[in-house]
PDB file of C-alpha atoms in Angstrom:
ATOM      1  CA  MET A   1     119.848 144.380  64.371  1.00 45.00           C
ATOM      2  CA  ARG A   2     116.153 145.057  64.987  1.00 39.00           C
ATOM      3  CA  LEU A   3     115.203 142.182  62.699  1.00 32.00           C
ATOM      4  CA  ALA A   4     117.450 139.787  64.661  1.00 33.00           C
ATOM      5  CA  LEU A   5     115.875 140.954  67.931  1.00 31.00           C
ATOM      6  CA  LEU A   6     112.377 140.507  66.492  1.00 29.00           C
ATOM      7  CA  ILE A   7     113.241 136.969  65.358  1.00 30.00           C
ATOM      8  CA  LEU A   8     114.543 136.113  68.836  1.00 29.00           C
ATOM      9  CA  VAL A   9     111.390 137.470  70.478  1.00 30.00           C
ATOM     10  CA  LEU A  10     109.145 135.541  68.086  1.00 29.00           C
ATOM     11  CA  ALA A  11     111.148 132.332  68.580  1.00 31.00           C
ATOM     12  CA  ALA A  12     110.934 132.660  72.362  1.00 35.00           C
ATOM     13  CA  GLY A  13     107.183 133.205  72.107  1.00 34.00           C
ATOM     14  CA  SER A  14     106.825 130.119  69.918  1.00 30.00           C
ATOM     15  CA  VAL A  15     108.731 127.930  72.405  1.00 34.00           C
ATOM     16  CA  ARG A  16     106.574 129.259  75.250  1.00 36.00           C
ATOM     17  CA  ALA A  17     103.395 128.571  73.258  1.00 36.00           C
ATOM     18  CA  GLN A  18     104.542 124.983  72.702  1.00 40.00           C
ATOM     19  CA  LYS A  19     105.249 124.511  76.405  1.00 57.00           C
ATOM     20  CA  ASP A  20     101.936 126.103  77.392  1.00 72.00           C
ATOM     21  CA  GLY A  21     100.111 123.964  74.838  1.00 95.00           C
ATOM     22  CA  PHE A  22     101.016 120.678  76.527  1.00 97.00           C
ATOM     23  CA  PRO A  23      99.140 121.344  79.801  1.00 98.00           C
ATOM     24  CA  ARG A  24      96.198 122.810  77.882  1.00 98.00           C
ATOM     25  CA  ASP A  25      95.982 119.749  75.611  1.00 98.00           C
ATOM     26  CA  ILE A  26      96.282 117.306  78.525  1.00 98.00           C
ATOM     27  CA  VAL A  27      93.577 119.029  80.565  1.00 98.00           C
ATOM     28  CA  PHE A  28      91.291 119.353  77.542  1.00 98.00           C
ATOM     29  CA  ALA A  29      91.617 115.640  76.676  1.00 98.00           C
ATOM     30  CA  HIS A  30      90.930 114.598  80.280  1.00 98.00           C
ATOM     31  CA  ASN A  31      87.977 116.944  80.628  1.00 98.00           C
ATOM     32  CA  GLN A  32      86.344 115.683  77.442  1.00 98.00           C
ATOM     33  CA  ILE A  33      86.238 112.204  78.976  1.00 98.00           C
ATOM     34  CA  ARG A  34      85.091 113.521  82.369  1.00 98.00           C
ATOM     35  CA  ALA A  35      82.259 115.501  80.760  1.00 98.00           C
ATOM     36  CA  GLN A  36      80.867 112.288  79.271  1.00 98.00           C
ATOM     37  CA  VAL A  37      80.064 111.028  82.778  1.00 98.00           C
ATOM     38  CA  GLY A  38      79.165 114.402  84.294  1.00 98.00           C
ATOM     39  CA  VAL A  39      82.080 114.925  86.672  1.00 98.00           C
ATOM     40  CA  PRO A  40      83.730 118.328  87.263  1.00 98.00           C
ATOM     41  CA  PRO A  41      86.706 119.320  85.113  1.00 98.00           C
ATOM     42  CA  LEU A  42      90.323 118.945  86.199  1.00 98.00           C
ATOM     43  CA  ALA A  43      92.827 121.778  86.510  1.00 98.00           C
ATOM     44  CA  TRP A  44      96.510 121.613  85.613  1.00 98.00           C
ATOM     45  CA  SER A  45      99.028 121.335  88.457  1.00 98.00           C
ATOM     46  CA  ASP A  46     102.627 122.426  87.815  1.00 98.00           C
ATOM     47  CA  HIS A  47     103.606 120.560  90.989  1.00 98.00           C
ATOM     48  CA  LEU A  48     102.145 117.270  89.718  1.00 98.00           C
ATOM     49  CA  GLY A  49     103.693 117.942  86.302  1.00 98.00           C
ATOM     50  CA  THR A  50     107.125 118.230  87.910  1.00 98.00           C
ATOM     51  CA  ILE A  51     106.607 114.980  89.823  1.00 98.00           C
ATOM     52  CA  ALA A  52     105.438 113.261  86.628  1.00 98.00           C
ATOM     53  CA  ARG A  53     108.469 114.572  84.692  1.00 98.00           C
ATOM     54  CA  ASP A  54     110.841 113.266  87.368  1.00 98.00           C
ATOM     55  CA  TRP A  55     109.299 109.791  87.270  1.00 98.00           C
ATOM     56  CA  ALA A  56     109.092 109.662  83.457  1.00 98.00           C
ATOM     57  CA  ASN A  57     112.788 110.595  83.193  1.00 98.00           C
ATOM     58  CA  THR A  58     113.688 108.035  85.867  1.00 98.00           C
ATOM     59  CA  LEU A  59     111.818 105.257  84.051  1.00 98.00           C
ATOM     60  CA  LEU A  60     113.372 106.178  80.714  1.00 98.00           C
ATOM     61  CA  SER A  61     116.916 106.272  82.100  1.00 98.00           C
ATOM     62  CA  ARG A  62     116.443 102.956  83.969  1.00 98.00           C
ATOM     63  CA  ARG A  63     114.724 101.356  80.959  1.00 97.00           C
ATOM     64  CA  GLU A  64     111.833 100.393  83.231  1.00 97.00           C
ATOM     65  CA  PHE A  65     108.072 100.749  83.173  1.00 98.00           C
ATOM     66  CA  SER A  66     106.411 100.648  86.591  1.00 98.00           C
ATOM     67  CA  HIS A  67     104.402 102.792  88.948  1.00 98.00           C
ATOM     68  CA  ARG A  68     106.233 104.955  91.462  1.00 97.00           C
ATOM     69  CA  PRO A  69     106.610 102.949  94.667  1.00 96.00           C
ATOM     70  CA  ASN A  70     104.611 104.366  97.573  1.00 94.00           C
ATOM     71  CA  GLY A  71     103.269 107.205  95.439  1.00 93.00           C
ATOM     72  CA  LYS A  72     100.952 109.725  97.097  1.00 96.00           C
ATOM     73  CA  TRP A  73      99.020 110.505  93.912  1.00 98.00           C
ATOM     74  CA  GLY A  74      97.004 108.634  91.369  1.00 98.00           C
ATOM     75  CA  GLU A  75      99.161 107.670  88.413  1.00 98.00           C
ATOM     76  CA  ASN A  76      98.595 106.615  84.819  1.00 98.00           C
ATOM     77  CA  LEU A  77     101.477 105.353  82.671  1.00 98.00           C
ATOM     78  CA  PHE A  78     101.855 104.875  78.927  1.00 98.00           C
ATOM     79  CA  THR A  79     104.784 103.827  76.765  1.00 98.00           C
ATOM     80  CA  ILE A  80     105.373 103.564  73.048  1.00 98.00           C
ATOM     81  CA  THR A  81     108.405 102.345  71.126  1.00 97.00           C
ATOM     82  CA  GLY A  82     109.415 103.396  67.627  1.00 97.00           C
ATOM     83  CA  ALA A  83     106.849 106.180  67.342  1.00 97.00           C
ATOM     84  CA  ARG A  84     105.567 109.322  69.012  1.00 97.00           C
ATOM     85  CA  ALA A  85     102.155 109.776  70.595  1.00 98.00           C
ATOM     86  CA  SER A  86     100.091 112.894  71.169  1.00 97.00           C
ATOM     87  CA  SER A  87      98.415 113.770  74.437  1.00 96.00           C
ATOM     88  CA  THR A  88      95.044 113.128  72.805  1.00 96.00           C
ATOM     89  CA  GLU A  89      96.136 109.643  71.705  1.00 98.00           C
ATOM     90  CA  VAL A  90      97.507 108.730  75.139  1.00 98.00           C
ATOM     91  CA  ILE A  91      94.395 109.894  77.002  1.00 98.00           C
ATOM     92  CA  ARG A  92      92.215 108.102  74.418  1.00 98.00           C
ATOM     93  CA  VAL A  93      94.044 104.794  75.042  1.00 98.00           C
ATOM     94  CA  TRP A  94      93.335 105.115  78.750  1.00 98.00           C
ATOM     95  CA  ALA A  95      89.745 106.239  78.180  1.00 98.00           C
ATOM     96  CA  ASP A  96      89.075 103.291  75.862  1.00 98.00           C
ATOM     97  CA  GLU A  97      89.266 101.095  78.968  1.00 98.00           C
ATOM     98  CA  SER A  98      85.749 102.359  79.721  1.00 98.00           C
ATOM     99  CA  ARG A  99      84.463  99.371  77.759  1.00 98.00           C
ATOM    100  CA  ASN A 100      85.943  97.165  80.494  1.00 98.00           C
ATOM    101  CA  TYR A 101      84.191  98.979  83.343  1.00 98.00           C
ATOM    102  CA  ASP A 102      80.680  98.058  84.491  1.00 97.00           C
ATOM    103  CA  TYR A 103      79.214 100.872  86.563  1.00 97.00           C
ATOM    104  CA  ARG A 104      76.310  98.813  87.930  1.00 96.00           C
ATOM    105  CA  SER A 105      78.579  96.210  89.520  1.00 97.00           C
ATOM    106  CA  ASN A 106      81.524  98.640  89.927  1.00 97.00           C
ATOM    107  CA  ARG A 107      83.833  96.005  88.446  1.00 96.00           C
ATOM    108  CA  CYS A 108      86.466  95.814  85.758  1.00 96.00           C
ATOM    109  CA  ARG A 109      86.684  93.148  83.157  1.00 95.00           C
ATOM    110  CA  ASP A 110      90.383  93.178  82.273  1.00 95.00           C
ATOM    111  CA  VAL A 111      92.081  96.586  82.744  1.00 97.00           C
ATOM    112  CA  CYS A 112      90.096  99.747  83.506  1.00 98.00           C
ATOM    113  CA  GLY A 113      92.028 101.570  86.241  1.00 98.00           C
ATOM    114  CA  HIS A 114      93.449 104.209  83.899  1.00 98.00           C
ATOM    115  CA  TYR A 115      89.924 105.111  82.813  1.00 98.00           C
ATOM    116  CA  THR A 116      88.496 105.159  86.326  1.00 98.00           C
ATOM    117  CA  GLN A 117      91.332 107.422  87.486  1.00 98.00           C
ATOM    118  CA  ILE A 118      90.558 109.864  84.675  1.00 98.00           C
ATOM    119  CA  VAL A 119      86.885 110.056  85.666  1.00 98.00           C
ATOM    120  CA  TRP A 120      87.335 109.844  89.440  1.00 98.00           C
ATOM    121  CA  ARG A 121      84.871 112.457  90.732  1.00 98.00           C
ATOM    122  CA  ASP A 122      86.967 113.607  93.705  1.00 98.00           C
ATOM    123  CA  THR A 123      90.129 114.203  91.650  1.00 98.00           C
ATOM    124  CA  LYS A 124      90.691 117.929  91.096  1.00 98.00           C
ATOM    125  CA  GLN A 125      94.154 118.284  89.524  1.00 98.00           C
ATOM    126  CA  VAL A 126      96.358 116.587  86.963  1.00 98.00           C
ATOM    127  CA  GLY A 127      99.981 117.000  85.971  1.00 98.00           C
ATOM    128  CA  CYS A 128     101.670 115.023  83.219  1.00 98.00           C
ATOM    129  CA  ALA A 129     104.984 114.685  81.450  1.00 98.00           C
ATOM    130  CA  VAL A 130     106.602 112.710  78.675  1.00 98.00           C
ATOM    131  CA  ALA A 131     110.226 111.558  78.523  1.00 98.00           C
ATOM    132  CA  ARG A 132     111.687 110.596  75.142  1.00 97.00           C
ATOM    133  CA  ASP A 133     114.835 109.156  73.721  1.00 97.00           C
ATOM    134  CA  ASN A 134     115.515 108.158  70.120  1.00 95.00           C
ATOM    135  CA  ARG A 135     113.376 105.021  70.322  1.00 96.00           C
ATOM    136  CA  ARG A 136     110.913 105.225  73.233  1.00 97.00           C
ATOM    137  CA  GLU A 137     108.457 107.519  75.011  1.00 98.00           C
ATOM    138  CA  ILE A 138     107.157 107.212  78.551  1.00 98.00           C
ATOM    139  CA  TRP A 139     104.113 109.230  79.630  1.00 98.00           C
ATOM    140  CA  VAL A 140     103.214 109.790  83.271  1.00 98.00           C
ATOM    141  CA  CYS A 141     100.128 111.575  84.601  1.00 98.00           C
ATOM    142  CA  ASN A 142      99.640 112.168  88.316  1.00 98.00           C
ATOM    143  CA  TYR A 143      96.277 112.956  89.919  1.00 99.00           C
ATOM    144  CA  ASP A 144      95.331 114.701  93.158  1.00 98.00           C
ATOM    145  CA  PRO A 145      93.489 113.573  95.123  1.00 98.00           C
ATOM    146  CA  PRO A 146      94.102 110.037  93.873  1.00 98.00           C
ATOM    147  CA  GLY A 147      91.274 107.776  92.824  1.00 97.00           C
ATOM    148  CA  ASN A 148      90.630 104.076  92.442  1.00 97.00           C
ATOM    149  CA  TRP A 149      89.695 103.399  96.054  1.00 96.00           C
ATOM    150  CA  VAL A 150      88.544  99.804  96.435  1.00 95.00           C
ATOM    151  CA  GLY A 151      84.791  99.501  96.873  1.00 94.00           C
ATOM    152  CA  ARG A 152      84.042 103.087  95.740  1.00 97.00           C
ATOM    153  CA  ARG A 153      82.559 104.084  92.414  1.00 98.00           C
ATOM    154  CA  PRO A 154      84.509 106.632  90.384  1.00 98.00           C
ATOM    155  CA  TYR A 155      81.421 108.792  89.771  1.00 97.00           C
TER     156      TYR A 155
END
């Protein structure tokens, strides 16, 4: 009986560690990119994570891929089919857009808005979620305050 109780306690702790690891990994990956340009680190927001989870689940169930209409927060989206991605891989894909951003002219060549949202100096919090089915993943990260204001530099 004691062994069964110990196994249950250890299993519960393992599940909690996995859940706690997701926010830690997301924040760490974002803050590595932010440190490269000298902007303050982000903190995890459970509230933004809940909003991101709701939108990711909505997109997955509708079989869509689009930004939340009239969203109040900054938002980065990622999808992959036939495979699974890690938080580090997803953030790296967005951060790789840095090659399309020219700080001097404050212009993008092609897509760079995911990157500029990650490094937006005024952004303080992030919350992310991933929704999965047997063939597709949708990642959503929300940012507060939002970035990517036209005419303003991210940092």
